[in-house]
Coordinates of N, CA and C and ligand atoms in Angstrom, one line a residue:
M1 N 22.4 -25.6 -39.0 CA 20.9 -25.4 -38.9 C 20.2 -25.5 -40.3
P2 N 19.1 -26.3 -40.4 CA 18.5 -26.2 -41.8 C 17.9 -24.9 -42.1
A3 N 18.0 -24.5 -43.4 CA 17.5 -23.3 -43.9 C 16.0 -23.1 -43.6
E4 N 15.5 -22.0 -43.3 CA 14.1 -21.7 -43.0 C 13.4 -21.6 -44.4
R5 N 12.1 -21.9 -44.4 CA 11.3 -21.8 -45.6 C 10.1 -20.9 -45.2
T6 N 9.5 -20.2 -46.4 CA 8.4 -19.5 -46.2 C 7.6 -19.6 -47.4
L7 N 6.3 -19.2 -47.5 CA 5.4 -19.2 -48.7 C 5.3 -17.8 -49.2
S8 N 5.6 -17.6 -50.5 CA 5.4 -16.2 -51.1 C 4.4 -16.4 -52.2
L9 N 3.4 -15.5 -52.2 CA 2.5 -15.5 -53.4 C 2.7 -14.1 -54.1
I10 N 2.8 -14.2 -55.5 CA 2.6 -12.9 -56.2 C 1.2 -13.0 -56.7
K11 N 0.5 -11.9 -56.3 CA -1.0 -11.9 -56.5 C -1.4 -11.4 -58.0
P12 N -2.6 -11.6 -58.3 CA -3.0 -11.3 -59.6 C -2.6 -9.9 -60.2
D13 N -2.6 -8.9 -59.3 CA -2.1 -7.6 -59.8 C -0.7 -7.6 -60.2
G14 N 0.1 -8.4 -59.5 CA 1.5 -8.5 -59.8 C 1.8 -9.2 -61.1
L15 N 1.0 -10.2 -61.4 CA 1.1 -10.9 -62.7 C 0.6 -10.0 -63.9
E16 N -0.6 -9.2 -63.6 CA -1.2 -8.4 -64.6 C -0.1 -7.3 -65.0
K17 N 0.7 -6.8 -64.0 CA 1.6 -5.8 -64.3 C 3.0 -6.3 -64.8
G18 N 3.1 -7.6 -64.9 CA 4.4 -8.3 -65.4 C 5.5 -8.2 -64.5
L19 N 5.3 -8.3 -63.3 CA 6.3 -8.1 -62.2 C 7.1 -9.4 -61.7
I20 N 6.6 -10.5 -62.3 CA 7.3 -11.7 -61.7 C 8.9 -11.6 -61.6
G21 N 9.5 -11.2 -62.7 CA 10.9 -11.2 -62.8 C 11.5 -10.2 -61.8
Q22 N 10.9 -9.0 -61.7 CA 11.5 -7.9 -60.7 C 11.3 -8.5 -59.3
I23 N 10.1 -9.1 -59.0 CA 9.9 -9.5 -57.6 C 10.9 -10.7 -57.2
V24 N 11.0 -11.7 -58.1 CA 11.9 -12.9 -57.8 C 13.3 -12.4 -57.7
A25 N 13.6 -11.4 -58.5 CA 15.0 -10.8 -58.5 C 15.4 -10.2 -57.1
R26 N 14.4 -9.6 -56.5 CA 14.6 -9.0 -55.1 C 14.8 -10.1 -54.0
F27 N 14.0 -11.2 -54.2 CA 14.2 -12.3 -53.3 C 15.6 -12.9 -53.4
E28 N 16.0 -13.2 -54.7 CA 17.2 -13.9 -54.9 C 18.4 -13.0 -54.4
H29 N 18.3 -11.6 -54.7 CA 19.3 -10.7 -54.3 C 19.5 -10.7 -52.8
A30 N 18.4 -11.0 -52.0 CA 18.5 -11.0 -50.6 C 18.8 -12.3 -50.1
G31 N 19.2 -13.3 -51.0 CA 19.6 -14.7 -50.5 C 18.4 -15.6 -50.2
L32 N 17.3 -15.2 -50.7 CA 16.2 -16.2 -50.6 C 16.0 -17.0 -51.9
K33 N 16.1 -18.3 -51.8 CA 16.1 -19.1 -53.0 C 14.7 -19.7 -53.3
P34 N 14.1 -19.4 -54.5 CA 12.9 -20.1 -54.8 C 13.2 -21.6 -55.0
V35 N 12.6 -22.5 -54.1 CA 13.0 -23.9 -54.2 C 11.7 -24.7 -54.7
A36 N 10.6 -24.0 -55.0 CA 9.4 -24.5 -55.6 C 8.6 -23.3 -56.1
M37 N 8.0 -23.5 -57.3 CA 7.3 -22.5 -58.0 C 6.1 -23.1 -58.7
T38 N 4.9 -22.5 -58.7 CA 3.8 -22.9 -59.6 C 2.9 -21.8 -59.8
L39 N 2.5 -21.7 -61.0 CA 1.4 -20.7 -61.4 C 0.1 -21.4 -61.2
V40 N -0.8 -20.7 -60.5 CA -2.1 -21.4 -60.3 C -3.2 -20.3 -60.3
H41 N -4.3 -20.7 -60.9 CA -5.5 -19.8 -60.9 C -6.5 -20.4 -59.8
L42 N -6.5 -19.8 -58.6 CA -7.3 -20.4 -57.5 C -8.8 -20.4 -57.8
S43 N -9.5 -21.5 -57.4 CA -11.0 -21.5 -57.5 C -11.5 -20.7 -56.2
Q44 N -12.7 -20.4 -56.2 CA -13.2 -19.7 -55.0 C -13.0 -20.5 -53.7
A45 N -13.3 -21.8 -53.8 CA -13.2 -22.7 -52.7 C -11.7 -22.7 -52.2
Q46 N -10.7 -22.7 -53.1 CA -9.3 -22.8 -52.8 C -8.9 -21.4 -52.2
A47 N -9.4 -20.3 -52.6 CA -9.0 -19.0 -52.0 C -9.7 -18.8 -50.7
E48 N -10.9 -19.3 -50.5 CA -11.6 -19.2 -49.2 C -10.8 -20.1 -48.2
G49 N -10.3 -21.3 -48.7 CA -9.6 -22.1 -47.7 C -8.3 -21.5 -47.4
F50 N -7.6 -20.9 -48.3 CA -6.3 -20.4 -47.9 C -6.4 -19.2 -46.9
Y51 N -7.5 -18.3 -47.2 CA -7.7 -17.2 -46.3 C -8.7 -17.5 -45.2
A52 N -8.9 -18.7 -44.8 CA -10.0 -19.0 -43.9 C -9.9 -18.3 -42.6
V53 N -8.7 -17.9 -42.1 CA -8.6 -17.2 -40.8 C -9.2 -15.8 -40.9
H54 N -9.4 -15.3 -42.1 CA -10.0 -14.0 -42.3 C -11.5 -14.0 -42.6
R55 N -12.1 -15.3 -42.5 CA -13.5 -15.4 -42.9 C -14.5 -14.5 -42.3
E56 N -14.2 -14.0 -41.1 CA -15.2 -13.1 -40.4 C -14.9 -11.7 -40.8
R57 N -13.9 -11.4 -41.5 CA -13.4 -10.0 -41.7 C -14.3 -9.4 -42.8
P58 N -14.6 -8.0 -42.6 CA -15.5 -7.4 -43.8 C -14.9 -7.5 -45.2
F59 N -13.6 -7.6 -45.3 CA -13.0 -7.6 -46.6 C -12.9 -9.0 -47.2
F60 N -13.4 -10.1 -46.5 CA -13.1 -11.4 -46.9 C -13.6 -11.7 -48.3
Q61 N -14.9 -11.4 -48.6 CA -15.4 -11.7 -50.0 C -14.7 -11.0 -51.1
S62 N -14.4 -9.7 -50.8 CA -13.6 -8.9 -51.8 C -12.3 -9.5 -52.0
L63 N -11.6 -10.0 -50.9 CA -10.3 -10.6 -51.0 C -10.3 -11.8 -51.8
V64 N -11.3 -12.6 -51.7 CA -11.4 -13.9 -52.4 C -11.7 -13.6 -53.8
Q65 N -12.5 -12.6 -54.1 CA -12.8 -12.3 -55.5 C -11.6 -11.8 -56.2
F66 N -10.8 -11.0 -55.5 CA -9.6 -10.4 -56.1 C -8.6 -11.6 -56.3
M67 N -8.4 -12.5 -55.4 CA -7.4 -13.6 -55.5 C -7.9 -14.6 -56.5
T68 N -9.1 -14.6 -57.0 CA -9.5 -15.5 -58.0 C -9.7 -14.8 -59.3
S69 N -9.3 -13.5 -59.4 CA -9.5 -12.8 -60.7 C -8.5 -13.0 -61.7
G70 N -7.4 -13.8 -61.3 CA -6.4 -14.2 -62.3 C -5.4 -15.1 -61.7
P71 N -4.4 -15.5 -62.5 CA -3.5 -16.4 -61.9 C -2.6 -15.8 -60.9
I72 N -2.0 -16.6 -60.1 CA -1.0 -16.1 -59.0 C 0.2 -17.1 -59.2
L73 N 1.4 -16.6 -58.7 CA 2.5 -17.5 -58.6 C 2.9 -17.7 -57.2
A74 N 2.8 -19.0 -56.8 CA 3.1 -19.5 -55.6 C 4.5 -20.0 -55.5
M75 N 5.3 -19.5 -54.5 CA 6.7 -20.0 -54.4 C 7.0 -20.4 -53.0
V76 N 7.9 -21.3 -52.8 CA 8.5 -21.6 -51.5 C 10.0 -20.9 -51.6
L77 N 10.2 -20.0 -50.7 CA 11.5 -19.3 -50.5 C 12.2 -19.9 -49.4
E78 N 13.5 -20.2 -49.7 CA 14.4 -20.9 -48.6 C 15.6 -20.0 -48.4
G79 N 16.0 -19.8 -47.1 CA 17.1 -19.1 -46.8 C 17.1 -18.8 -45.3
E80 N 18.2 -18.2 -44.8 CA 18.3 -17.8 -43.4 C 17.2 -16.7 -43.0
D81 N 16.4 -17.0 -42.0 CA 15.4 -16.0 -41.6 C 14.4 -15.7 -42.7
A82 N 14.1 -16.7 -43.4 CA 13.3 -16.6 -44.7 C 11.9 -15.9 -44.3
V83 N 11.3 -16.3 -43.2 CA 9.9 -15.6 -43.0 C 10.1 -14.2 -42.7
A84 N 11.0 -13.8 -41.8 CA 11.2 -12.3 -41.5 C 11.7 -11.6 -42.6
K85 N 12.7 -12.1 -43.4 CA 13.4 -11.5 -44.5 C 12.3 -11.2 -45.6
N86 N 11.5 -12.2 -45.9 CA 10.4 -12.0 -46.9 C 9.5 -10.8 -46.5
R87 N 9.1 -10.8 -45.2 CA 8.2 -9.8 -44.8 C 8.9 -8.4 -44.9
E88 N 10.1 -8.4 -44.6 CA 10.8 -7.1 -44.8 C 10.9 -6.6 -46.2
I89 N 11.1 -7.5 -47.1 CA 11.2 -7.2 -48.5 C 9.8 -6.8 -49.0
M90 N 8.7 -7.4 -48.5 CA 7.4 -7.0 -48.9 C 6.9 -5.7 -48.5
G91 N 7.3 -5.3 -47.1 CA 6.8 -4.1 -46.5 C 5.3 -4.3 -45.9
A92 N 4.9 -3.3 -45.3 CA 3.6 -3.4 -44.6 C 2.5 -3.7 -45.5
T93 N 1.4 -4.4 -45.0 CA 0.3 -4.8 -45.8 C -0.4 -3.7 -46.6
D94 N -0.5 -2.5 -45.9 CA -1.0 -1.4 -46.6 C 0.1 -0.6 -47.3
P95 N 0.1 -0.5 -48.6 CA 1.3 0.1 -49.3 C 1.5 1.5 -48.9
A96 N 0.4 2.2 -48.4 CA 0.6 3.6 -48.0 C 1.5 3.7 -46.7
K97 N 1.5 2.6 -46.0 CA 2.3 2.5 -44.7 C 3.7 1.8 -45.0
A98 N 3.9 1.2 -46.1 CA 5.0 0.4 -46.4 C 6.3 1.3 -46.6
A99 N 7.4 0.8 -46.1 CA 8.7 1.6 -46.1 C 9.1 1.7 -47.6
A100 N 10.0 2.7 -47.8 CA 10.5 3.0 -49.2 C 11.4 1.8 -49.6
G101 N 11.3 1.4 -50.8 CA 12.1 0.3 -51.3 C 11.5 -1.1 -51.1
T102 N 10.4 -1.1 -50.5 CA 9.7 -2.4 -50.3 C 8.8 -2.8 -51.5
L103 N 8.5 -4.0 -51.7 CA 7.7 -4.4 -52.9 C 6.4 -3.7 -52.9
R104 N 5.7 -3.7 -51.7 CA 4.4 -3.1 -51.8 C 4.4 -1.5 -51.9
R105 N 5.4 -0.9 -51.4 CA 5.5 0.4 -51.6 C 5.7 0.8 -53.1
D106 N 6.5 0.0 -53.7 CA 7.0 0.2 -55.1 C 5.8 -0.2 -56.1
F107 N 5.2 -1.3 -55.8 CA 4.3 -1.9 -56.8 C 2.8 -1.9 -56.5
A108 N 2.4 -2.0 -55.1 CA 1.0 -2.2 -54.8 C 0.2 -0.8 -55.0
T109 N -1.1 -1.1 -55.2 CA -2.0 0.0 -55.4 C -3.0 0.3 -54.3
S110 N -3.2 -0.8 -53.5 CA -4.1 -0.6 -52.3 C -3.9 -1.8 -51.3
I111 N -4.5 -1.7 -50.2 CA -4.3 -2.8 -49.1 C -4.8 -4.1 -49.7
E112 N -5.8 -4.1 -50.6 CA -6.2 -5.4 -51.2 C -5.4 -5.8 -52.4
K113 N -5.2 -4.9 -53.3 CA -4.2 -5.2 -54.4 C -2.8 -4.9 -54.1
N114 N -2.3 -5.7 -53.1 CA -1.0 -5.4 -52.4 C 0.1 -6.4 -53.0
T115 N -0.1 -7.0 -54.2 CA 0.9 -7.6 -55.0 C 1.5 -8.8 -54.5
V116 N 1.8 -8.9 -53.2 CA 2.5 -10.1 -52.7 C 1.8 -10.6 -51.3
H117 N 2.0 -11.8 -51.0 CA 1.6 -12.4 -49.7 C 2.9 -13.1 -49.2
G118 N 3.1 -13.0 -47.9 CA 4.1 -13.8 -47.3 C 3.7 -14.4 -45.9
S119 N 4.1 -15.6 -45.6 CA 3.7 -16.2 -44.3 C 4.2 -15.4 -43.2
D120 N 3.4 -15.3 -42.0 CA 3.8 -14.4 -41.0 C 4.4 -15.1 -39.8
S121 N 4.6 -16.4 -39.9 CA 5.4 -17.1 -38.9 C 5.9 -18.4 -39.5
R122 N 6.8 -19.0 -38.7 CA 7.3 -20.4 -39.2 C 6.2 -21.4 -39.2
E123 N 5.3 -21.3 -38.2 CA 4.2 -22.3 -38.1 C 3.3 -22.2 -39.3
N124 N 2.9 -20.9 -39.5 CA 2.0 -20.7 -40.7 C 2.7 -21.0 -42.0
A125 N 4.0 -20.7 -42.1 CA 4.7 -21.0 -43.4 C 4.5 -22.5 -43.6
A126 N 4.7 -23.4 -42.6 CA 4.6 -24.8 -42.9 C 3.2 -25.2 -43.3
I127 N 2.2 -24.5 -42.8 CA 0.8 -24.9 -43.2 C 0.5 -24.3 -44.6
E128 N 1.0 -23.0 -44.8 CA 0.7 -22.5 -46.2 C 1.5 -23.2 -47.2
I129 N 2.8 -23.6 -47.0 CA 3.5 -24.3 -48.1 C 2.8 -25.6 -48.4
A130 N 2.3 -26.3 -47.4 CA 1.6 -27.5 -47.6 C 0.3 -27.3 -48.4
Y131 N -0.2 -26.2 -48.3 CA -1.4 -25.8 -49.0 C -1.2 -25.9 -50.5
F132 N -0.1 -25.4 -50.9 CA 0.3 -25.4 -52.4 C 1.2 -26.5 -52.9
F133 N 2.0 -27.0 -52.0 CA 3.1 -27.9 -52.5 C 3.1 -29.2 -51.8
G134 N 3.4 -30.3 -52.4 CA 3.7 -31.6 -51.8 C 5.2 -31.6 -51.6
Q135 N 5.6 -32.6 -50.7 CA 7.1 -32.6 -50.4 C 8.0 -32.8 -51.6
L136 N 7.4 -33.6 -52.6 CA 8.3 -33.9 -53.7 C 8.3 -32.8 -54.7
E137 N 7.6 -31.7 -54.5 CA 7.6 -30.6 -55.4 C 8.6 -29.5 -54.9
I138 N 9.2 -29.7 -53.9 CA 10.1 -28.7 -53.3 C 11.6 -29.2 -53.5
H139 N 12.4 -28.4 -54.2 CA 13.7 -28.9 -54.6 C 14.8 -27.9 -54.1
P140 N 15.2 -28.2 -52.8 CA 16.4 -27.4 -52.4 C 17.6 -27.6 -53.2
Y141 N 18.4 -26.6 -53.5 CA 19.5 -26.8 -54.3 C 20.7 -26.0 -53.9
G142 N 21.9 -26.4 -54.1 CA 23.1 -25.7 -53.8 C 24.3 -26.3 -54.6
W143 N 25.4 -25.7 -54.5 CA 26.5 -26.1 -55.1 C 27.7 -26.4 -54.3
K144 N 28.5 -27.5 -54.6 CA 29.7 -27.6 -53.9 C 30.7 -26.5 -54.2
K145 N 31.4 -26.0 -53.1 CA 32.3 -24.8 -53.4 C 33.7 -25.5 -53.6
Ligands
CMP1 P1 -2.1 -10.8 -47.3 O1 -0.8 -10.6 -46.7 O2 -2.3 -11.6 -48.4 O3 -3.1 -11.3 -46.0 C1 -4.4 -11.1 -46.0 C2 -4.9 -10.1 -47.0 O4 -6.1 -9.5 -46.7 C3 -3.9 -8.9 -47.0 O5 -2.6 -9.3 -47.6 C4 -4.6 -7.9 -47.8 O6 -4.5 -8.1 -49.1 C5 -6.1 -8.2 -47.4 N1 -6.5 -7.2 -46.3 C6 -6.0 -7.0 -45.1 N2 -6.7 -6.0 -44.5 C7 -7.5 -5.4 -45.4 C8 -8.4 -4.4 -45.4 N3 -8.6 -3.7 -44.3 N4 -9.2 -4.2 -46.5 C9 -8.9 -4.9 -47.6 N5 -8.1 -6.0 -47.6 C10 -7.4 -6.3 -46.6

């Protein structure tokens, strides 16, 4: 079966705190390989487009403002059960409700500045990956044993 893929974002608070290395290490340790990576500073229109499903929510403008406040790291993670595994590693959206040992519990400061984003389904993963990466920018890799 082909390995599953998901989109992971390290948000501006994660970059500001210098957490790229620690966060990527947790993914790799769990068997999720970053097969594409890019640093990007989203424009307002790009952030609004990415979070379009939340357009009617009261926190939308604030979320867009935060997500455009600095660069983010976008990654495609590949591995068995990548969508679910990434969400388990991230923890609940609200860091106050996130389980011990999860990224959000350890690093996030609020439900908005929650350090990471991860796709919530295989379907959304395909859409979100295509938002950031073209097919030729994704590089699955492995070694012959
Ligand atoms: P994320 O996984 O990126 O998906 C949508 C984001 O909206 C979420 O993480 C939070 O950063 C943000 N969000 C969700 N609910 C709230 C809320 N009640 N108040 C502020 N931000 C929220």
